[in-house]
Coordinates of C-alpha atoms in Angstrom, one line a residue:
X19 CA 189.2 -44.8 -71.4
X20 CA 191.7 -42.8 -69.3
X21 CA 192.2 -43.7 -65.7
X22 CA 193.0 -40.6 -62.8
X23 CA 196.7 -40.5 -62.1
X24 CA 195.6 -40.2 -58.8
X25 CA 198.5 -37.1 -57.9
X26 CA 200.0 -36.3 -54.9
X27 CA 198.2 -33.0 -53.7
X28 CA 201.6 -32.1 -51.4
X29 CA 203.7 -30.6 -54.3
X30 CA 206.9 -30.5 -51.8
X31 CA 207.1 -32.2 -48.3
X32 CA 210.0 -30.1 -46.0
X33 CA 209.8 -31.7 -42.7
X34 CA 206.7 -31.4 -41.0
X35 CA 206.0 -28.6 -43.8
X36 CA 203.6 -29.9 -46.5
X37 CA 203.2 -27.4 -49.8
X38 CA 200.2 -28.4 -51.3
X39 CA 199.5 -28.1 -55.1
X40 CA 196.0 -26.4 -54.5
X41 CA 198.2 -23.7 -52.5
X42 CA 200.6 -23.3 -55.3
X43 CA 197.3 -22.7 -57.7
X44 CA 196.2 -20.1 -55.4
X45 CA 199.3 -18.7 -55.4
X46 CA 199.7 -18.5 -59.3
X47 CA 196.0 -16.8 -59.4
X48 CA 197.5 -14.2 -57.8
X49 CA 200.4 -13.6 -59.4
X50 CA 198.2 -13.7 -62.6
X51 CA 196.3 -11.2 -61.4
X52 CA 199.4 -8.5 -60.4
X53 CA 200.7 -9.5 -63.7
X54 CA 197.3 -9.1 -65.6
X55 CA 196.8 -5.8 -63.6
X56 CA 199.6 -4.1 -64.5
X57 CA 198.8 -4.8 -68.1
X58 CA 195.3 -3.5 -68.0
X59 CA 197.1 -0.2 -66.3
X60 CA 197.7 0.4 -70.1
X61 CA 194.0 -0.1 -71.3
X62 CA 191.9 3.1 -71.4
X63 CA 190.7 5.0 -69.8
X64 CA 192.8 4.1 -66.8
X65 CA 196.0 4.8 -69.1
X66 CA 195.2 8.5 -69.7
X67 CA 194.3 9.6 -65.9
X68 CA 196.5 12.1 -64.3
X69 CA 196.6 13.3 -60.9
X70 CA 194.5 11.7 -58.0
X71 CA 192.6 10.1 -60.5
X72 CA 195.9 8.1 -61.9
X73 CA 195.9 4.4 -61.4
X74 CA 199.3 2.8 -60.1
X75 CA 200.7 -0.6 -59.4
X76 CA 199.9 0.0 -55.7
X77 CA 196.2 0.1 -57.0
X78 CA 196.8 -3.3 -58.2
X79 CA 198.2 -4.6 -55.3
X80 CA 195.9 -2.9 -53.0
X81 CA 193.2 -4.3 -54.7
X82 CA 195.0 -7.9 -54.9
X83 CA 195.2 -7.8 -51.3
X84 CA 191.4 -6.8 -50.1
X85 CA 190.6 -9.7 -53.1
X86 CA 192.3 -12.0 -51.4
X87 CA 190.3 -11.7 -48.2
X88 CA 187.3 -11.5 -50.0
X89 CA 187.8 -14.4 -52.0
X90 CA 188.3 -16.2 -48.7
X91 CA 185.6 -15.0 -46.1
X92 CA 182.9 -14.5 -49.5
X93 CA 184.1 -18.4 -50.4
X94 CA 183.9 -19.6 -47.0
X95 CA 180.9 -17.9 -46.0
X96 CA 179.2 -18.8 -49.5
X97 CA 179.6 -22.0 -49.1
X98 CA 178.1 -22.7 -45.7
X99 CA 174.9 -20.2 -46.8
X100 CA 174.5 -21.7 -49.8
X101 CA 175.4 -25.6 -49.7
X102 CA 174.7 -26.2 -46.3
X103 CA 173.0 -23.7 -44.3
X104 CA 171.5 -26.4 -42.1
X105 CA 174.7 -27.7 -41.1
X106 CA 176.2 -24.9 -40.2
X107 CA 173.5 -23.3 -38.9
X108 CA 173.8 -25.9 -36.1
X109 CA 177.8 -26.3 -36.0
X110 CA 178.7 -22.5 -36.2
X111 CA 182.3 -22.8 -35.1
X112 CA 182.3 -25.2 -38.3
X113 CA 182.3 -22.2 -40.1
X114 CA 186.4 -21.3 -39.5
X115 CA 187.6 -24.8 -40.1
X116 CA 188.1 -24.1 -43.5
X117 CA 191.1 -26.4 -43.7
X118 CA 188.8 -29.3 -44.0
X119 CA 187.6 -27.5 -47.5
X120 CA 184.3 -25.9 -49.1
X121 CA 184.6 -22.7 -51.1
X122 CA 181.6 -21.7 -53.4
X123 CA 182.7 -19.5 -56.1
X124 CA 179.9 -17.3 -56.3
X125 CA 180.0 -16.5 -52.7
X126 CA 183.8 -15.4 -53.5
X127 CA 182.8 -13.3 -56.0
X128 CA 180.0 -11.3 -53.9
X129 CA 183.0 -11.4 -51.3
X130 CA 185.7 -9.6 -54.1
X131 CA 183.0 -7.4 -55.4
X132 CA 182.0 -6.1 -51.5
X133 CA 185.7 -5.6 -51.2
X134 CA 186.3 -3.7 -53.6
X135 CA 183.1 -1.1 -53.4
X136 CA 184.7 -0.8 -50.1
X137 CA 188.3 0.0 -51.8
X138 CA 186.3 2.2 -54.6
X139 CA 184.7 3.7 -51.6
X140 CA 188.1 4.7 -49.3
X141 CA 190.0 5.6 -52.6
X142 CA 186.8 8.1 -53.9
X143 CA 186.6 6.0 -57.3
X144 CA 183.9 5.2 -59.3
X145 CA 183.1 1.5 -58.0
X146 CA 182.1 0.4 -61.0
X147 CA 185.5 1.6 -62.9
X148 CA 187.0 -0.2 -59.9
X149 CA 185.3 -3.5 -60.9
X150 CA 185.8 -3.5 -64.9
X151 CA 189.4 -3.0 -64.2
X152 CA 189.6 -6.1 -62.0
X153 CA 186.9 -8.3 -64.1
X154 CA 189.4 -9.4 -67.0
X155 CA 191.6 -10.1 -64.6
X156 CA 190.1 -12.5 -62.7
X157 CA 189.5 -15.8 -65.2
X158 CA 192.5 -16.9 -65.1
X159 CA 192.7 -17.2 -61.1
X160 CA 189.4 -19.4 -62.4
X161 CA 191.4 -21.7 -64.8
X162 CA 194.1 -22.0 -62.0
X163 CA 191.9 -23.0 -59.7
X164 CA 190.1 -25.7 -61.7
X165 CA 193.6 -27.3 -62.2
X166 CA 194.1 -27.6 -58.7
X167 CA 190.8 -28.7 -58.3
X168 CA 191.4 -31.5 -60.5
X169 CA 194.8 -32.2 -59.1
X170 CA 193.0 -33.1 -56.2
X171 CA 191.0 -35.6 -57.7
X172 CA 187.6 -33.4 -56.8
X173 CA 184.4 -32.1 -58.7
X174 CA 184.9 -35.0 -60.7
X175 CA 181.9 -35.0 -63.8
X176 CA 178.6 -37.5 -64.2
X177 CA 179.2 -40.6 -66.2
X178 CA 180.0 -40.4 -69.7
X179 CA 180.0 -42.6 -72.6
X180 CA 183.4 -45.0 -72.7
X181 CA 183.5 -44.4 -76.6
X182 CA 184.4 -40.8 -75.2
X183 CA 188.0 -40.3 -75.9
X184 CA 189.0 -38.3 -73.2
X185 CA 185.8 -40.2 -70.8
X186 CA 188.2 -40.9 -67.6
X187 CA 187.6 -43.0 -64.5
X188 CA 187.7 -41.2 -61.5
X189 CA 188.1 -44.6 -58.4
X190 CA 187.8 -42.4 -55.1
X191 CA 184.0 -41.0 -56.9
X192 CA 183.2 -44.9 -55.9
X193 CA 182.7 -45.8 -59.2
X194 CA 184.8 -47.2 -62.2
X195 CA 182.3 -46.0 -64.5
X196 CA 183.9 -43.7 -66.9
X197 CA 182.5 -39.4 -66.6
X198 CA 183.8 -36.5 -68.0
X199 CA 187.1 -34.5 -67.1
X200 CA 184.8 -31.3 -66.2
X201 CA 187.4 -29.9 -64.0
X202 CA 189.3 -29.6 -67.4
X203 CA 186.0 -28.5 -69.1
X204 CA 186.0 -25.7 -66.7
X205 CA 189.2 -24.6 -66.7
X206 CA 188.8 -23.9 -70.5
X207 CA 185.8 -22.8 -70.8
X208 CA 185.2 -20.3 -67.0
X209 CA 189.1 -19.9 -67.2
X210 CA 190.8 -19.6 -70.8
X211 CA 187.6 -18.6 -72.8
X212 CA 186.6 -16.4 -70.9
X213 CA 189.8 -14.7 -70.5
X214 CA 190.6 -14.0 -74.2
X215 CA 187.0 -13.3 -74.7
X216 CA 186.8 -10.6 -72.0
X217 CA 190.4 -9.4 -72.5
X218 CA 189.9 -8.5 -75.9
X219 CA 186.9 -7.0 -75.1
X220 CA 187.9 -4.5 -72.4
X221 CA 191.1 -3.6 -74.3
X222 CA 188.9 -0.8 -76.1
X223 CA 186.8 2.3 -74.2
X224 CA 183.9 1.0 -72.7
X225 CA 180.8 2.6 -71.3
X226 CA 181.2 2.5 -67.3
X227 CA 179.5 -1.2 -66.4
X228 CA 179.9 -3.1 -69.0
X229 CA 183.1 -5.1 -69.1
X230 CA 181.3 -6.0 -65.6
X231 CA 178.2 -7.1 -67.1
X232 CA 180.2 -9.2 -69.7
X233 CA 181.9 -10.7 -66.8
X234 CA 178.2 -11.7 -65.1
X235 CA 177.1 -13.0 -68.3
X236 CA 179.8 -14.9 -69.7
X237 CA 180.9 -16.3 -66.5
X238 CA 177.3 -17.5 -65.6
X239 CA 176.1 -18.5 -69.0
X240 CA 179.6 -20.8 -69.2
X241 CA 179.3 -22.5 -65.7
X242 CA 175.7 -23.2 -66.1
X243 CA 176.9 -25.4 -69.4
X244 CA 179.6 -27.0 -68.0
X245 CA 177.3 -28.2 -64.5
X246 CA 175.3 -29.9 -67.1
X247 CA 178.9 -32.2 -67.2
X248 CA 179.9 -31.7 -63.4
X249 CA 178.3 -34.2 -61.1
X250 CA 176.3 -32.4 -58.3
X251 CA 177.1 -32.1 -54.9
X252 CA 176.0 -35.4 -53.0
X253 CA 174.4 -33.9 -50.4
X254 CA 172.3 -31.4 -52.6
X255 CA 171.4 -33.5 -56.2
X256 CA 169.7 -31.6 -58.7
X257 CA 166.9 -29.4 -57.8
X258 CA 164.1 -27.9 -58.9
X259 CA 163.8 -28.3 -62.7
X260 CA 166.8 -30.7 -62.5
X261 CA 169.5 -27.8 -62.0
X262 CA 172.3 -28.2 -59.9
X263 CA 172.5 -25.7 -56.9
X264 CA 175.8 -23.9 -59.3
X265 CA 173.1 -23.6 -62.3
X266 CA 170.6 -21.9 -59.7
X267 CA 173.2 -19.6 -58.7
X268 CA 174.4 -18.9 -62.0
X269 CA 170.9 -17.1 -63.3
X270 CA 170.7 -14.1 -61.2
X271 CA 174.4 -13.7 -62.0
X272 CA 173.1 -13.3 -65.6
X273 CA 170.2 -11.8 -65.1
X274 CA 172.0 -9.0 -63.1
X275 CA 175.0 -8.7 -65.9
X276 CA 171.9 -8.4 -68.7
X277 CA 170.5 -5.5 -66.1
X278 CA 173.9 -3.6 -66.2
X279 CA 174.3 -4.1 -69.4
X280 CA 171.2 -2.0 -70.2
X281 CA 172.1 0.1 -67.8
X282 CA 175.3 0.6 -69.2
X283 CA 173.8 1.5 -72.7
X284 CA 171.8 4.3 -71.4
X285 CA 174.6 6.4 -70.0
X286 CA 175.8 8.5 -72.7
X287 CA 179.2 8.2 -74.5
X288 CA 181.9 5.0 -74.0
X289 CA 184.4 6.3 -71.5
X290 CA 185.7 2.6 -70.0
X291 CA 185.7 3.2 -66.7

């Protein structure tokens, strides 16, 4: 039975500058994403388009930077609608302390996607070819965010057997009981599987939507598993049919990425973007 190694979240301490780990995931998510971006600049059909049409690096980092803000107010505001509407509702200013943390994921997501419909939108792009070109590159921000998530001792799992071999304790959960690593369960399944998976998927011609809707699907169909490991939020439990508030969230992600998908299959010939 492993123990948590309890680490220091502040990576590097310069006076009364503290850099924390967390920060330095975010920070690799994004280089990740430049990185992966200027890969799938290569992919078709965004390879082959010449003249306004042509995608560029700038596209990347254009679209990097609108992510960025989306991931933040989408996260923030996801969060508070979400988790704790309630709360919030009656501690509005609460809202913009978001140095005293809660980020949902899904509300991110619905903050990326409205940011970039509105880049698709001032660049005269197809939004959908917008958002397959971004989708691959997006699960490993996931995986690095799990890592910090788990560097901060936080979205620890429910209690596992102590025969487990990897079952760990985590002592600030208030418990010495041994649960499962599902930070670490996420960040292989939402983060690295989901990247190959995806990556070699959109690395041939697609029909416009659905590298998209494999995103919706995979993504939701592999959080909603690994919530059955994560221990819910405190304040919430499980709900209705014993689902977490993530599993809840997670269906009409699916349901929406099965929709495209059809969607997808009716428009006439593959053309990837």
């Amino acid at each position: 039975m492993l123990i948590y190694p309890r680490i220091d979240p502040v990576a590097l301490q310069l006076g009364p500058l503290a850099i924390h780990w967390y920060g330095l995931t975010y920070l690799a998510a994004f280089g990740l994403f430049l990185w992966l971006g200027n890969l799938r600049l290569r992919h078709q059909p965004y390879a082959s388009m010449r003249g306004d049409a042509a995608w560029t690096r700038k596209d990347v980092e254009d679209m990097l930077f609108l992510g960025v803000l989306g991931v933040i107010v989408g996260g923030r505001l996801g969060y508070c609608l979400f988790y704790k509407p309630g709360y919030y509702a009656s501690h509005p200013l609460e809202i913009f302390a978001v140095w005293k943390g809660g980020m949902s994921f899904h509300g991110g997501m619905l903050g990326v996607a409205l940011a970039m419909i509105w880049y698709a939108h001032t660049r005269r792009r197809p939004w959908l070819q917008v958002i397959d070109f971004v989708a691959p590159c997006v699960p490993t921000g996931l995986a690095a965010g799990r890592i910090g998530n788990f560097i901060n001792g936080e979205l620890w799992g429910r209690f596992a057997s102590p025969d487990l071999p990897w079952a760990m304790v985590f002592p600030q959960s208030g418990s010495m009981q041994p649960r499962h690593p599902s930070q670490i369960y996420q960040f292989l399944l939402e983060g690295l599987l989901l990247f190959v998976l995806l990556w070699l998927y959109a690395r041939r011609p697609r029909k416009r939507g659905e590298v998209t809707a494999a995103f919706l699907v995979g993504y939701g169909v592999l959080r909603f598993t690994a919530e059955y490991f994560r221990e819910p939020d405190d304040f919430l439990g499980l709900l209705s049919l014993g689902l977490s508030m993530g599993q809840w969230l997670c269906i009409p992600m699916v349901l929406a990425g099965v929709l495209l998908w059809l969607w997808a299959q009716r428009q006439g010939a593959a053309h990837g973007g």
